[in-house]
RNA sequence: UCUAUUGAGGAC
DNA sequence: GTCCTCAATAGA
């Protein structure tokens, strides 16, 4: 048995246990479905079959759905997956945002989704035309997304929030942990450090199956492609 | 060199 | 979906 398969199986069995504990759903591992990096789980009671993909290099995993005609139940499992490897911190009273930026073909896009108690309050996306930002490629988009969220908090008289980001600089410049060498990153750091906001920082891995991170990613790309 | 991210190309 | 290479951005 390969090491990779052992790791796939380990994640699958943990998730299986999580489903039983939190949703009382019995999921069976389909032992014949083992492939290099994946295995399928059957939930007969709700007629859903998912495939779990494990990335040995990135040490991340995600799930995809097969032949499911029930979006509501699918969403339930998706949220369970989220809680499984991300904890339930989205459920506190904080306003949360997932931010992301992207750079395609010389265009910079940003996207963010704002939530409270797991419910989407607002989604934002757009392209950044200023050359001052565009020269920083995707980094410019990441910073704009974060600033859009902080501005939203001020506008809505929010005093504490949690920001989920995948690019290190969002926090490092925001808290001063990184020396800001560029004008843009300096401006960002000064702005964030003066905010009357109690900010909780949460680093998430890009493209790791995190529902909201991927939503923010799609928004940023949509903004560019929609132009 | 390492980290994070964004893309392009290719392999299965 | 997984793997590899190449280029860029921002840092340590």
CSV table of C-alpha atoms (C1' of nucleotides) in Angstrom, one decimal:
chain,number,residue,atom,x,y,z
A,1,UNK,CA,0.0,0.0,0.0
A,2,UNK,CA,1.4,3.4,-0.9
A,3,UNK,CA,1.9,6.1,1.6
A,4,UNK,CA,-0.3,8.3,-0.5
A,5,UNK,CA,-3.2,5.8,-0.3
A,6,UNK,CA,-2.8,5.6,3.4
A,7,UNK,CA,-3.1,9.3,3.7
A,8,UNK,CA,-6.2,9.4,1.5
A,9,UNK,CA,-7.8,6.7,3.6
A,10,UNK,CA,-6.9,8.5,6.8
A,11,UNK,CA,-8.6,11.7,5.7
A,12,UNK,CA,-11.6,9.8,4.4
A,13,UNK,CA,-12.1,7.9,7.7
A,14,UNK,CA,-11.8,11.1,9.7
A,15,UNK,CA,-14.4,12.7,7.6
A,16,UNK,CA,-16.6,9.6,7.9
A,17,UNK,CA,-16.4,9.9,11.7
A,18,UNK,CA,-17.1,13.6,11.6
A,19,UNK,CA,-20.3,13.0,9.5
A,20,UNK,CA,-21.5,10.4,11.9
A,21,UNK,CA,-20.8,12.6,14.9
A,22,UNK,CA,-22.2,15.9,13.7
A,23,UNK,CA,-25.0,14.9,11.2
A,24,UNK,CA,-25.6,11.3,12.1
A,25,UNK,CA,-25.0,10.3,8.5
A,26,UNK,CA,-23.4,7.0,7.8
A,27,UNK,CA,-20.9,7.1,5.0
A,28,UNK,CA,-19.2,4.0,3.5
A,29,UNK,CA,-15.8,4.0,2.0
A,30,UNK,CA,-15.9,2.5,-1.5
A,31,UNK,CA,-12.8,0.4,-1.3
A,32,UNK,CA,-12.9,-0.4,-5.0
A,33,UNK,CA,-12.8,3.3,-5.8
A,34,UNK,CA,-9.3,3.9,-4.6
A,35,UNK,CA,-7.2,5.7,-7.2
A,36,UNK,CA,-3.9,7.4,-6.9
A,37,UNK,CA,-5.2,10.4,-4.9
A,38,UNK,CA,-8.8,9.7,-4.4
A,39,UNK,CA,-11.5,7.6,-2.9
A,40,UNK,CA,-15.3,7.8,-2.9
A,41,UNK,CA,-17.7,7.7,-0.1
A,42,UNK,CA,-21.3,6.6,-0.3
A,43,UNK,CA,-24.0,8.0,1.9
A,44,UNK,CA,-26.9,5.7,1.1
A,45,UNK,CA,-29.3,7.2,3.6
A,46,UNK,CA,-29.4,10.5,1.7
A,47,UNK,CA,-28.4,9.1,-1.7
A,48,UNK,CA,-25.2,11.1,-2.1
A,49,UNK,CA,-21.8,9.9,-3.3
A,50,UNK,CA,-18.7,12.1,-3.0
A,51,UNK,CA,-15.2,11.7,-4.1
A,52,UNK,CA,-12.4,12.8,-1.8
A,53,UNK,CA,-9.2,14.1,-3.5
A,54,UNK,CA,-6.0,14.3,-1.5
A,55,UNK,CA,-3.0,16.2,-2.7
A,56,UNK,CA,0.1,14.7,-1.1
A,57,UNK,CA,2.4,17.5,-2.1
A,58,UNK,CA,0.2,20.3,-0.9
A,59,UNK,CA,-1.2,18.3,2.0
A,60,UNK,CA,-4.7,19.5,1.2
A,61,UNK,CA,-7.9,17.6,0.3
A,62,UNK,CA,-11.2,18.5,-1.3
A,63,UNK,CA,-14.4,16.8,-2.2
A,64,UNK,CA,-16.5,16.6,-5.4
A,65,UNK,CA,-20.0,15.3,-5.8
A,66,UNK,CA,-21.1,12.6,-8.2
A,67,UNK,CA,-24.6,11.9,-9.5
A,68,UNK,CA,-26.4,14.0,-6.9
A,69,UNK,CA,-29.8,15.4,-7.8
A,70,UNK,CA,-30.4,17.1,-4.4
A,71,UNK,CA,-28.7,20.5,-4.1
A,72,UNK,CA,-29.9,21.0,-0.6
A,73,UNK,CA,-28.4,17.8,0.8
A,74,UNK,CA,-25.3,18.4,-1.3
A,75,UNK,CA,-25.0,21.8,0.4
A,76,UNK,CA,-25.3,20.2,3.8
A,77,UNK,CA,-22.4,17.9,3.1
A,78,UNK,CA,-20.4,20.7,1.6
A,79,UNK,CA,-20.9,22.7,4.8
A,80,UNK,CA,-20.0,19.6,6.9
A,81,UNK,CA,-16.8,19.3,4.8
A,82,UNK,CA,-16.1,22.9,5.6
A,83,UNK,CA,-16.6,22.5,9.3
A,84,UNK,CA,-14.6,19.2,9.2
A,85,UNK,CA,-11.2,20.7,8.2
A,86,UNK,CA,-11.8,24.3,9.0
A,87,UNK,CA,-13.4,24.2,12.4
A,88,UNK,CA,-16.6,26.0,13.2
A,89,UNK,CA,-15.2,29.5,13.7
A,90,UNK,CA,-17.4,30.9,11.0
A,91,UNK,CA,-20.3,30.4,13.4
A,92,UNK,CA,-19.2,32.9,16.0
A,93,UNK,CA,-20.9,36.4,15.9
A,94,UNK,CA,-18.1,38.0,13.9
A,95,UNK,CA,-18.5,39.3,10.4
A,96,UNK,CA,-16.2,37.2,8.2
A,97,UNK,CA,-14.8,37.9,4.8
A,98,UNK,CA,-12.9,35.8,2.3
A,99,UNK,CA,-10.8,37.9,0.0
A,100,UNK,CA,-8.9,37.1,-3.1
A,101,UNK,CA,-7.2,38.7,-6.1
A,102,UNK,CA,-6.2,37.5,-9.5
A,103,UNK,CA,-4.2,38.6,-12.5
A,104,UNK,CA,-5.1,37.5,-16.0
A,105,UNK,CA,-3.8,38.9,-19.2
A,106,UNK,CA,-2.6,42.1,-17.7
A,107,UNK,CA,-5.9,42.7,-15.8
A,108,UNK,CA,-6.2,42.8,-12.0
A,109,UNK,CA,-9.4,41.5,-10.4
A,110,UNK,CA,-10.6,41.3,-6.8
A,111,UNK,CA,-13.4,39.4,-5.2
A,112,UNK,CA,-14.7,39.0,-1.7
A,113,UNK,CA,-17.6,37.4,0.1
A,114,UNK,CA,-18.8,38.8,3.4
A,115,UNK,CA,-20.7,36.5,5.9
A,116,UNK,CA,-22.1,36.3,9.3
A,117,UNK,CA,-23.1,33.0,11.0
A,118,UNK,CA,-22.4,31.3,7.7
A,119,UNK,CA,-24.9,33.4,5.8
A,120,UNK,CA,-23.7,35.6,2.9
A,121,UNK,CA,-24.3,39.3,3.6
A,122,UNK,CA,-22.7,40.6,0.5
A,123,UNK,CA,-20.4,39.7,-2.4
A,124,UNK,CA,-18.2,42.2,-4.2
A,125,UNK,CA,-16.0,42.0,-7.3
A,126,UNK,CA,-14.3,44.3,-9.7
A,127,UNK,CA,-11.3,45.1,-11.8
A,128,UNK,CA,-8.6,47.5,-10.8
A,129,UNK,CA,-7.7,49.9,-13.5
A,130,UNK,CA,-5.1,52.1,-11.7
A,131,UNK,CA,-1.6,51.4,-13.1
A,132,UNK,CA,-0.3,51.9,-9.5
A,133,UNK,CA,-2.1,48.6,-8.6
A,134,UNK,CA,-1.7,46.8,-12.0
A,135,UNK,CA,2.1,46.8,-11.7
A,136,UNK,CA,1.8,44.6,-8.7
A,137,UNK,CA,-0.1,41.9,-10.6
A,138,UNK,CA,-2.3,39.7,-8.4
A,139,UNK,CA,-0.9,41.3,-5.2
A,140,UNK,CA,-2.7,44.5,-6.1
A,141,UNK,CA,-6.0,42.6,-6.3
A,142,UNK,CA,-5.5,40.9,-3.0
A,143,UNK,CA,-4.9,44.2,-1.2
A,144,UNK,CA,-7.9,45.9,-2.8
A,145,UNK,CA,-10.1,43.0,-1.8
A,146,UNK,CA,-9.0,43.4,1.8
A,147,UNK,CA,-9.4,47.1,1.8
A,148,UNK,CA,-12.9,46.8,0.4
A,149,UNK,CA,-13.8,44.6,3.3
A,150,UNK,CA,-12.4,46.9,5.9
A,151,UNK,CA,-14.3,49.8,4.3
A,152,UNK,CA,-17.5,47.8,4.4
A,153,UNK,CA,-16.9,47.2,8.1
A,154,UNK,CA,-16.5,50.9,8.8
A,155,UNK,CA,-19.6,51.8,6.7
A,156,UNK,CA,-21.6,49.2,8.7
A,157,UNK,CA,-20.2,50.3,12.1
A,158,UNK,CA,-18.6,47.0,12.7
A,159,UNK,CA,-15.9,47.0,15.4
A,160,UNK,CA,-14.5,43.4,15.1
A,161,UNK,CA,-14.2,41.1,12.2
A,162,UNK,CA,-12.3,38.1,10.8
A,163,UNK,CA,-10.6,38.2,7.5
A,164,UNK,CA,-9.7,34.9,5.6
A,165,UNK,CA,-7.0,35.4,3.1
A,166,UNK,CA,-4.7,33.2,1.2
A,167,UNK,CA,-1.9,35.6,0.4
A,168,UNK,CA,0.6,36.1,3.2
A,169,UNK,CA,1.1,39.8,2.6
A,170,UNK,CA,-2.5,40.6,3.6
A,171,UNK,CA,-1.7,40.0,7.2
A,172,UNK,CA,2.1,40.6,7.2
A,173,UNK,CA,1.8,44.1,5.8
A,174,UNK,CA,-1.4,44.7,7.7
A,175,UNK,CA,0.2,44.1,11.1
A,176,UNK,CA,3.7,45.3,10.2
A,177,UNK,CA,5.3,41.8,10.4
A,178,UNK,CA,6.7,42.4,6.9
A,179,UNK,CA,8.7,45.4,6.0
A,180,UNK,CA,6.8,47.2,3.3
A,181,UNK,CA,9.2,48.1,0.5
A,182,UNK,CA,6.7,49.4,-2.0
A,183,UNK,CA,4.6,52.5,-1.9
A,184,UNK,CA,1.5,50.5,-2.3
A,185,UNK,CA,2.3,48.0,0.5
A,186,UNK,CA,3.3,50.9,2.8
A,187,UNK,CA,0.0,52.7,2.2
A,188,UNK,CA,-1.9,49.5,2.9
A,189,UNK,CA,0.0,48.9,6.2
A,190,UNK,CA,-0.6,52.4,7.4
A,191,UNK,CA,-4.2,52.2,6.5
A,192,UNK,CA,-4.8,48.9,8.2
A,193,UNK,CA,-2.9,49.8,11.4
A,194,UNK,CA,-4.9,52.9,11.9
A,195,UNK,CA,-8.3,51.1,11.5
A,196,UNK,CA,-10.6,51.2,14.5
A,197,UNK,CA,-11.2,47.5,14.0
A,198,UNK,CA,-10.4,44.4,16.0
A,199,UNK,CA,-9.2,42.1,13.2
A,200,UNK,CA,-8.8,38.4,13.5
A,201,UNK,CA,-6.5,37.0,10.7
A,202,UNK,CA,-7.0,33.6,9.2
A,203,UNK,CA,-4.7,32.2,6.6
A,204,UNK,CA,-6.3,29.7,4.3
A,205,UNK,CA,-4.7,27.6,1.5
A,206,UNK,CA,-5.6,28.6,-2.0
A,207,UNK,CA,-7.5,26.0,-4.1
A,208,UNK,CA,-7.8,23.6,-1.2
A,209,UNK,CA,-11.5,23.0,-1.4
A,210,UNK,CA,-12.4,25.8,0.9
A,211,UNK,CA,-15.9,26.8,-0.3
A,212,UNK,CA,-15.7,30.5,0.4
A,213,UNK,CA,-12.1,31.0,-0.6
A,214,UNK,CA,-13.0,29.5,-4.0
A,215,UNK,CA,-16.0,31.7,-4.2
A,216,UNK,CA,-13.9,34.8,-3.7
A,217,UNK,CA,-11.5,33.4,-6.3
A,218,UNK,CA,-14.3,32.9,-8.9
A,219,UNK,CA,-15.6,36.4,-8.2
A,220,UNK,CA,-12.2,37.9,-8.9
A,221,UNK,CA,-11.9,36.0,-12.1
A,222,UNK,CA,-15.4,36.8,-13.2
A,223,UNK,CA,-14.7,40.4,-12.8
A,224,UNK,CA,-11.8,40.2,-15.3
A,225,UNK,CA,-13.5,37.9,-17.8
A,226,UNK,CA,-16.7,39.9,-17.7
A,227,UNK,CA,-14.9,43.0,-18.9
B,1,U,C1',17.6,29.6,-1.0
B,2,C,C1',12.8,29.4,1.4
B,3,U,C1',7.5,31.1,1.9
B,4,A,C1',2.8,32.7,-0.1
B,5,U,C1',0.1,34.0,-4.3
B,6,U,C1',-1.1,34.7,-9.6
B,7,G,C1',-0.8,32.9,-14.5
B,8,A,C1',1.2,29.9,-18.9
B,9,G,C1',2.6,25.3,-20.9
B,10,G,C1',2.8,20.1,-20.7
B,11,A,C1',1.9,14.8,-18.6
B,12,C,C1',-1.9,11.2,-16.6
C,1,DG,C1',-9.1,15.7,-10.1
C,2,DT,C1',-3.4,14.5,-9.6
C,3,DC,C1',1.7,15.4,-11.2
C,4,DC,C1',5.8,18.4,-13.6
C,5,DT,C1',8.0,22.6,-15.8
C,6,DC,C1',8.2,27.9,-17.0
C,7,DA,C1',7.1,33.0,-16.0
C,8,DA,C1',5.5,36.8,-12.7
C,9,DT,C1',4.1,39.5,-7.8
C,10,DA,C1',5.3,40.3,-2.6
C,11,DG,C1',8.4,39.1,1.2
C,12,DA,C1',11.8,36.3,4.8
